[in-house]
């Protein structure tokens, strides 16, 4: 643990997309600082390897693996059930799982894959875990951090076709999902202001993680072009770790905002309050079957 970092003993931190890249790095940090660390992976073997790596790195055995596929709401719903049964108090939720898809596919539940994997799955998890976050917020600040991206500036949302049934492009679908992450943080803050819950989003930089090898040719080419400018995974995870675990005074200022390198940063002009509210209402309708 770095001298300036707070001890997280007695706290419970949850990181999605934690078997790789930025999420794995953040989970190692939280566990090293004493947090009970819940990690989510869609694959049992990759998840168990990550759990072992985190325990080895942190010498903290309180690291628990959950399996869920964020492209399927029923899987996310089951995940929320298991977490709430075992960990009714959660101090930080890091909605970090995400990626891009070369071609448009629709899940068995009828959603475009990037939309549900990067936005709606995390949205449902957040809604379901609100009671656990509120429980933590009774004795301090609970935080929800969304891993967004500079890519959110790609293009505005088209509410008539959020699933991009026409003119699907890898980067358009990805960029819009990252805009949704930013807007969700903003609207969540508005709706949770009374509960001592601080929401935020951030861009990690162009980071040297496996993400560039997973999204098909466009992601691969972009990965090659950006390679000379990429930062390390440690640097990429820094703002996430800071937003999820810095001193109360610092993080209260996060208040629904978007950060780059620990600083509030400019957002796309179309990342408006109106878009945030509209997306929220639309998302609530879509996940309604899972909310009691
Ligand atoms: N790297 C960058 O330059 C960069 C820049 C801006 C934003 N980001 C964002 O940073 C976050 C972390 O990405 P990373 O760069 O660390 O890449 P990464 O190493 O590929 O990590 C992404 C994580 O998300 C998981 N994931 C993806 N889709 C999922 C699904 N449907 N269900 C469950 N888990 C899923 C991945 O699981 P698998 O290992 O099974 O694929 C992996 O654990 C993402 O949200 C990404 O959009 C990254």
Coordinates of C-alpha atoms and ligand atoms in Angstrom, one line a residue:
X1 CA 0.0 0.0 0.0
X2 CA 1.3 3.4 -1.0
X3 CA 1.6 5.8 2.1
X4 CA -1.0 8.2 0.8
X5 CA -3.5 5.5 0.1
X6 CA -6.2 4.9 2.7
X7 CA -6.5 1.5 4.4
X8 CA -9.6 -0.2 3.1
X9 CA -9.9 -2.9 5.7
X10 CA -13.5 -3.6 6.7
X11 CA -14.8 -2.4 3.3
X12 CA -16.1 -4.3 0.4
X13 CA -15.1 -3.4 -3.2
X14 CA -16.6 -4.9 -6.3
X15 CA -14.9 -4.8 -9.7
X16 CA -16.4 -6.1 -13.0
X17 CA -14.2 -7.1 -15.9
X18 CA -11.6 -7.9 -13.2
X19 CA -9.9 -10.8 -14.8
X20 CA -7.9 -8.6 -17.1
X21 CA -6.4 -5.2 -17.8
X22 CA -7.6 -2.1 -15.8
X23 CA -10.1 -4.1 -13.7
X24 CA -7.5 -6.6 -12.6
X25 CA -5.1 -3.9 -11.7
X26 CA -7.7 -2.0 -9.6
X27 CA -8.8 -5.2 -7.8
X28 CA -5.1 -5.9 -6.9
X29 CA -4.9 -2.4 -5.4
X30 CA -8.1 -2.7 -3.4
X31 CA -7.2 -6.1 -2.0
X32 CA -3.6 -4.9 -1.1
X33 CA -5.2 -2.2 0.9
X34 CA -7.3 -4.7 2.9
X35 CA -10.7 -4.5 1.1
X36 CA -12.8 -7.6 0.8
X37 CA -12.6 -7.7 -3.0
X38 CA -15.3 -9.1 -5.2
X39 CA -14.3 -9.7 -8.7
X40 CA -16.5 -10.6 -11.7
X41 CA -15.5 -12.5 -14.8
X42 CA -17.5 -14.1 -17.5
X43 CA -15.1 -17.1 -17.6
X44 CA -14.4 -19.4 -14.6
X45 CA -10.8 -20.3 -15.5
X46 CA -9.8 -16.7 -16.3
X47 CA -11.6 -15.5 -13.2
X48 CA -9.9 -18.1 -10.9
X49 CA -6.5 -17.3 -12.4
X50 CA -7.2 -13.6 -11.6
X51 CA -8.4 -14.4 -8.1
X52 CA -5.2 -16.3 -7.4
X53 CA -3.0 -13.5 -8.9
X54 CA -4.8 -10.9 -6.7
X55 CA -4.4 -13.0 -3.5
X56 CA -0.7 -13.6 -4.3
X57 CA -0.1 -9.9 -5.0
X58 CA -2.0 -8.6 -2.0
X59 CA -1.6 -11.4 0.6
X60 CA -5.3 -10.9 1.2
X61 CA -7.4 -14.0 1.1
X62 CA -10.7 -12.1 1.1
X63 CA -11.0 -12.2 -2.7
X64 CA -14.2 -13.7 -4.1
X65 CA -14.9 -14.6 -7.7
X66 CA -18.4 -14.3 -9.3
X67 CA -19.2 -15.4 -12.8
X68 CA -21.5 -13.4 -15.0
X69 CA -21.9 -12.5 -18.7
X70 CA -22.9 -8.8 -19.0
X71 CA -24.4 -9.4 -22.4
X72 CA -27.3 -11.3 -20.6
X73 CA -29.5 -9.5 -18.1
X74 CA -30.6 -12.8 -16.6
X75 CA -26.9 -13.6 -15.9
X76 CA -26.4 -10.1 -14.3
X77 CA -29.6 -10.6 -12.3
X78 CA -28.3 -13.9 -10.9
X79 CA -25.0 -12.2 -10.1
X80 CA -26.8 -9.5 -8.1
X81 CA -28.8 -12.2 -6.2
X82 CA -25.6 -14.0 -5.2
X83 CA -23.7 -10.8 -4.2
X84 CA -26.6 -9.4 -2.2
X85 CA -27.0 -12.7 -0.3
X86 CA -23.3 -12.9 0.6
X87 CA -22.3 -9.2 0.8
X88 CA -25.2 -7.0 1.8
X89 CA -22.9 -3.9 2.2
X90 CA -20.8 -2.7 -0.7
X91 CA -18.6 0.4 -0.4
X92 CA -17.6 0.7 -4.0
X93 CA -18.9 -0.7 -7.3
X94 CA -16.6 -0.4 -10.3
X95 CA -18.6 -0.9 -13.5
X96 CA -15.6 -1.6 -15.6
X97 CA -16.4 -4.6 -17.9
X98 CA -16.5 -3.7 -21.5
X99 CA -15.3 -4.2 -25.0
X100 CA -16.2 -3.8 -28.7
X101 CA -17.7 -6.1 -31.3
X102 CA -16.7 -6.3 -34.9
X103 CA -20.1 -7.2 -36.3
X104 CA -23.6 -6.4 -35.0
X105 CA -25.1 -9.3 -33.0
X106 CA -28.2 -9.6 -31.0
X107 CA -28.4 -11.6 -27.8
X108 CA -30.9 -14.3 -27.0
X109 CA -32.7 -11.6 -25.0
X110 CA -33.0 -9.3 -28.0
X111 CA -30.4 -6.6 -27.3
X112 CA -27.5 -5.5 -29.5
X113 CA -24.5 -7.0 -27.8
X114 CA -22.3 -3.9 -27.2
X115 CA -25.3 -1.9 -25.8
X116 CA -26.1 -4.6 -23.2
X117 CA -22.5 -5.7 -22.4
X118 CA -21.1 -2.2 -21.9
X119 CA -24.2 -0.3 -20.7
X120 CA -27.4 -2.1 -19.8
X121 CA -25.8 -5.0 -17.8
X122 CA -23.8 -2.6 -15.6
X123 CA -26.9 -0.4 -15.3
X124 CA -29.0 -3.4 -14.0
X125 CA -26.2 -4.5 -11.6
X126 CA -26.1 -0.9 -10.2
X127 CA -29.9 -0.8 -9.7
X128 CA -29.9 -4.2 -8.0
X129 CA -27.0 -3.3 -5.7
X130 CA -28.3 0.1 -4.6
X131 CA -29.5 -1.4 -1.3
X132 CA -26.0 -2.7 -0.6
X133 CA -24.5 0.7 -1.5
X134 CA -27.0 2.5 0.7
X135 CA -26.1 0.2 3.5
X136 CA -22.4 1.3 3.1
X137 CA -23.5 4.9 2.8
X138 CA -24.9 4.9 6.3
X139 CA -21.4 5.1 7.7
X140 CA -19.5 7.0 5.0
X141 CA -19.5 7.5 1.3
X142 CA -20.3 4.7 -1.1
X143 CA -19.0 5.1 -4.6
X144 CA -20.0 3.9 -8.1
X145 CA -17.4 4.4 -10.8
X146 CA -18.0 3.8 -14.5
X147 CA -15.2 3.1 -16.9
X148 CA -16.1 5.4 -19.8
X149 CA -13.8 6.6 -22.6
X150 CA -12.8 9.6 -24.7
X151 CA -14.6 7.6 -27.3
X152 CA -17.8 8.8 -25.8
X153 CA -17.3 11.9 -28.1
X154 CA -17.8 9.8 -31.2
X155 CA -21.5 10.5 -31.8
X156 CA -24.7 11.4 -30.0
X157 CA -27.3 8.8 -29.0
X158 CA -30.1 8.0 -31.4
X159 CA -32.9 7.1 -29.1
X160 CA -34.9 5.7 -32.0
X161 CA -32.2 3.1 -32.6
X162 CA -30.0 2.5 -29.6
X163 CA -29.2 -0.9 -30.9
X164 CA -27.9 0.4 -34.1
X165 CA -30.0 -1.8 -36.3
X166 CA -29.0 0.5 -39.2
X167 CA -25.5 1.4 -40.1
X168 CA -23.7 -0.6 -37.3
X169 CA -20.0 0.3 -36.9
X170 CA -17.7 -1.1 -34.3
X171 CA -16.5 2.3 -33.0
X172 CA -19.9 3.9 -33.2
X173 CA -21.5 1.2 -31.0
X174 CA -18.5 1.3 -28.6
X175 CA -18.4 5.1 -28.4
X176 CA -22.1 5.4 -27.8
X177 CA -21.9 2.7 -25.0
X178 CA -19.2 4.7 -23.4
X179 CA -21.3 7.9 -23.6
X180 CA -24.0 5.9 -21.9
X181 CA -21.6 5.1 -19.0
X182 CA -20.8 8.8 -18.6
X183 CA -24.5 9.8 -18.7
X184 CA -25.5 7.0 -16.3
X185 CA -22.9 8.3 -13.7
X186 CA -24.3 11.8 -14.0
X187 CA -28.0 10.7 -13.6
X188 CA -27.2 8.3 -10.8
X189 CA -25.6 11.1 -8.9
X190 CA -28.7 13.2 -9.4
X191 CA -30.9 10.5 -8.1
X192 CA -28.7 9.3 -5.2
X193 CA -27.6 12.7 -3.9
X194 CA -29.5 12.2 -0.7
X195 CA -27.9 8.8 0.0
X196 CA -24.2 9.7 0.4
X197 CA -23.5 7.8 -2.8
X198 CA -20.9 9.4 -5.1
X199 CA -21.0 8.4 -8.8
X200 CA -18.4 9.3 -11.4
X201 CA -17.0 8.2 -14.7
X202 CA -13.5 8.4 -16.3
X203 CA -11.4 7.9 -19.3
X204 CA -8.3 5.7 -18.5
X205 CA -6.2 6.9 -21.5
X206 CA -5.2 4.6 -24.4
X207 CA -4.0 1.7 -22.2
X208 CA -1.9 -1.3 -23.1
X209 CA -4.5 -4.0 -22.3
X210 CA -5.8 -7.0 -24.2
X211 CA -8.8 -5.1 -25.3
X212 CA -7.2 -4.2 -28.6
X213 CA -7.0 -7.9 -29.6
X214 CA -10.7 -8.7 -28.8
X215 CA -12.9 -6.4 -30.9
X216 CA -12.0 -7.6 -34.5
X217 CA -10.1 -5.8 -37.2
X218 CA -11.1 -2.2 -36.3
X219 CA -9.9 -2.6 -32.7
X220 CA -6.7 -4.3 -33.9
X221 CA -5.8 -1.6 -36.3
X222 CA -6.6 1.1 -33.8
X223 CA -4.4 -0.8 -31.3
X224 CA -1.5 -0.7 -33.7
X225 CA -2.0 3.0 -34.5
X226 CA -2.3 4.0 -30.9
X227 CA 0.5 1.7 -29.6
X228 CA 3.2 4.4 -29.4
X229 CA 0.9 6.6 -27.3
X230 CA -0.4 3.9 -24.9
X231 CA 0.1 4.1 -21.2
X232 CA 0.7 1.2 -18.8
X233 CA -2.1 -0.7 -17.2
X234 CA -1.0 0.8 -13.8
X235 CA -1.4 4.3 -15.2
X236 CA -4.7 3.4 -16.9
X237 CA -6.1 2.1 -13.5
X238 CA -5.0 5.1 -11.5
X239 CA -8.0 7.3 -11.9
X240 CA -10.4 4.4 -11.3
X241 CA -8.6 3.6 -8.0
X242 CA -8.5 7.2 -7.0
X243 CA -12.2 7.8 -7.7
X244 CA -13.2 4.6 -5.9
X245 CA -11.0 5.0 -2.8
X246 CA -9.6 8.4 -2.2
X247 CA -10.2 10.5 0.9
X248 CA -13.8 11.5 1.4
X249 CA -13.1 15.2 0.7
X250 CA -11.6 14.5 -2.6
X251 CA -14.2 12.1 -3.9
X252 CA -17.2 14.1 -2.8
X253 CA -16.1 16.5 -5.6
X254 CA -16.6 13.7 -8.1
X255 CA -20.3 14.2 -8.0
X256 CA -21.4 12.6 -11.2
X257 CA -18.5 14.1 -13.2
X258 CA -16.2 12.7 -15.9
X259 CA -12.4 12.5 -15.2
X260 CA -9.2 12.1 -17.0
X261 CA -5.9 11.7 -15.1
X262 CA -7.7 12.6 -11.8
X263 CA -9.0 15.9 -13.3
X264 CA -12.5 16.8 -14.3
X265 CA -12.4 16.8 -18.1
X266 CA -14.5 18.3 -20.9
X267 CA -17.3 16.1 -22.2
X268 CA -19.0 16.0 -25.6
X269 CA -21.6 18.8 -26.1
X270 CA -24.3 16.2 -26.7
X271 CA -23.6 14.5 -23.2
X272 CA -26.5 16.7 -21.9
X273 CA -28.7 16.4 -18.8
X274 CA -31.6 15.8 -21.1
X275 CA -29.8 12.8 -22.8
X276 CA -28.9 11.4 -19.3
X277 CA -32.5 11.6 -18.1
X278 CA -33.8 10.1 -21.3
X279 CA -31.3 7.2 -21.3
X280 CA -32.0 6.5 -17.6
X281 CA -35.8 6.3 -18.2
X282 CA -35.3 4.1 -21.2
X283 CA -32.9 1.8 -19.4
X284 CA -35.2 1.5 -16.4
X285 CA -38.0 0.3 -18.7
X286 CA -35.7 -2.3 -20.2
X287 CA -34.5 -3.7 -16.9
X288 CA -37.9 -3.4 -15.2
X289 CA -38.6 -7.1 -15.3
X290 CA -35.7 -7.6 -12.9
X291 CA -36.6 -4.9 -10.5
X292 CA -39.2 -5.6 -7.8
Ligands
LIG1 N1 -7.6 0.0 -22.9 C1 -8.0 1.2 -23.2 O1 -7.3 1.9 -23.9 C2 -9.4 1.7 -22.8 C3 -9.7 3.1 -23.2 C4 -10.9 3.6 -22.8 C5 -11.8 2.8 -22.1 N2 -11.5 1.5 -21.8 C6 -12.4 0.7 -21.0 O2 -11.8 0.1 -19.9 C7 -12.5 -1.0 -19.5 C8 -11.6 -2.2 -19.2 O3 -11.0 -2.5 -20.4 P1 -9.5 -3.0 -20.5 O4 -8.8 -2.0 -21.4 O5 -8.9 -3.3 -19.2 O6 -9.6 -4.3 -21.4 P2 -9.6 -5.9 -21.0 O7 -8.3 -6.2 -20.4 O8 -10.1 -6.6 -22.2 O9 -10.7 -5.9 -19.8 C9 -12.1 -5.9 -20.1 C10 -12.8 -6.8 -19.1 O10 -14.2 -6.7 -19.4 C11 -14.6 -8.1 -19.5 N3 -15.8 -8.2 -20.3 C12 -16.0 -7.7 -21.6 N4 -17.2 -8.0 -22.0 C13 -17.8 -8.7 -21.0 C14 -19.1 -9.4 -20.9 N5 -20.0 -9.4 -21.8 N6 -19.4 -10.0 -19.7 C15 -18.5 -10.0 -18.7 N7 -17.2 -9.4 -18.8 C16 -16.9 -8.8 -19.9 C17 -13.5 -8.8 -20.1 O11 -13.6 -10.2 -20.0 P3 -12.8 -11.2 -21.0 O12 -11.4 -11.2 -20.4 O13 -13.5 -12.5 -20.8 O14 -12.8 -10.6 -22.4 C18 -12.3 -8.2 -19.2 O15 -12.3 -8.8 -18.0 C19 -13.6 -1.3 -20.6 O16 -14.8 -0.8 -20.2 C20 -13.1 -0.4 -21.7 O17 -14.1 0.0 -22.6 C21 -10.3 1.0 -22.1

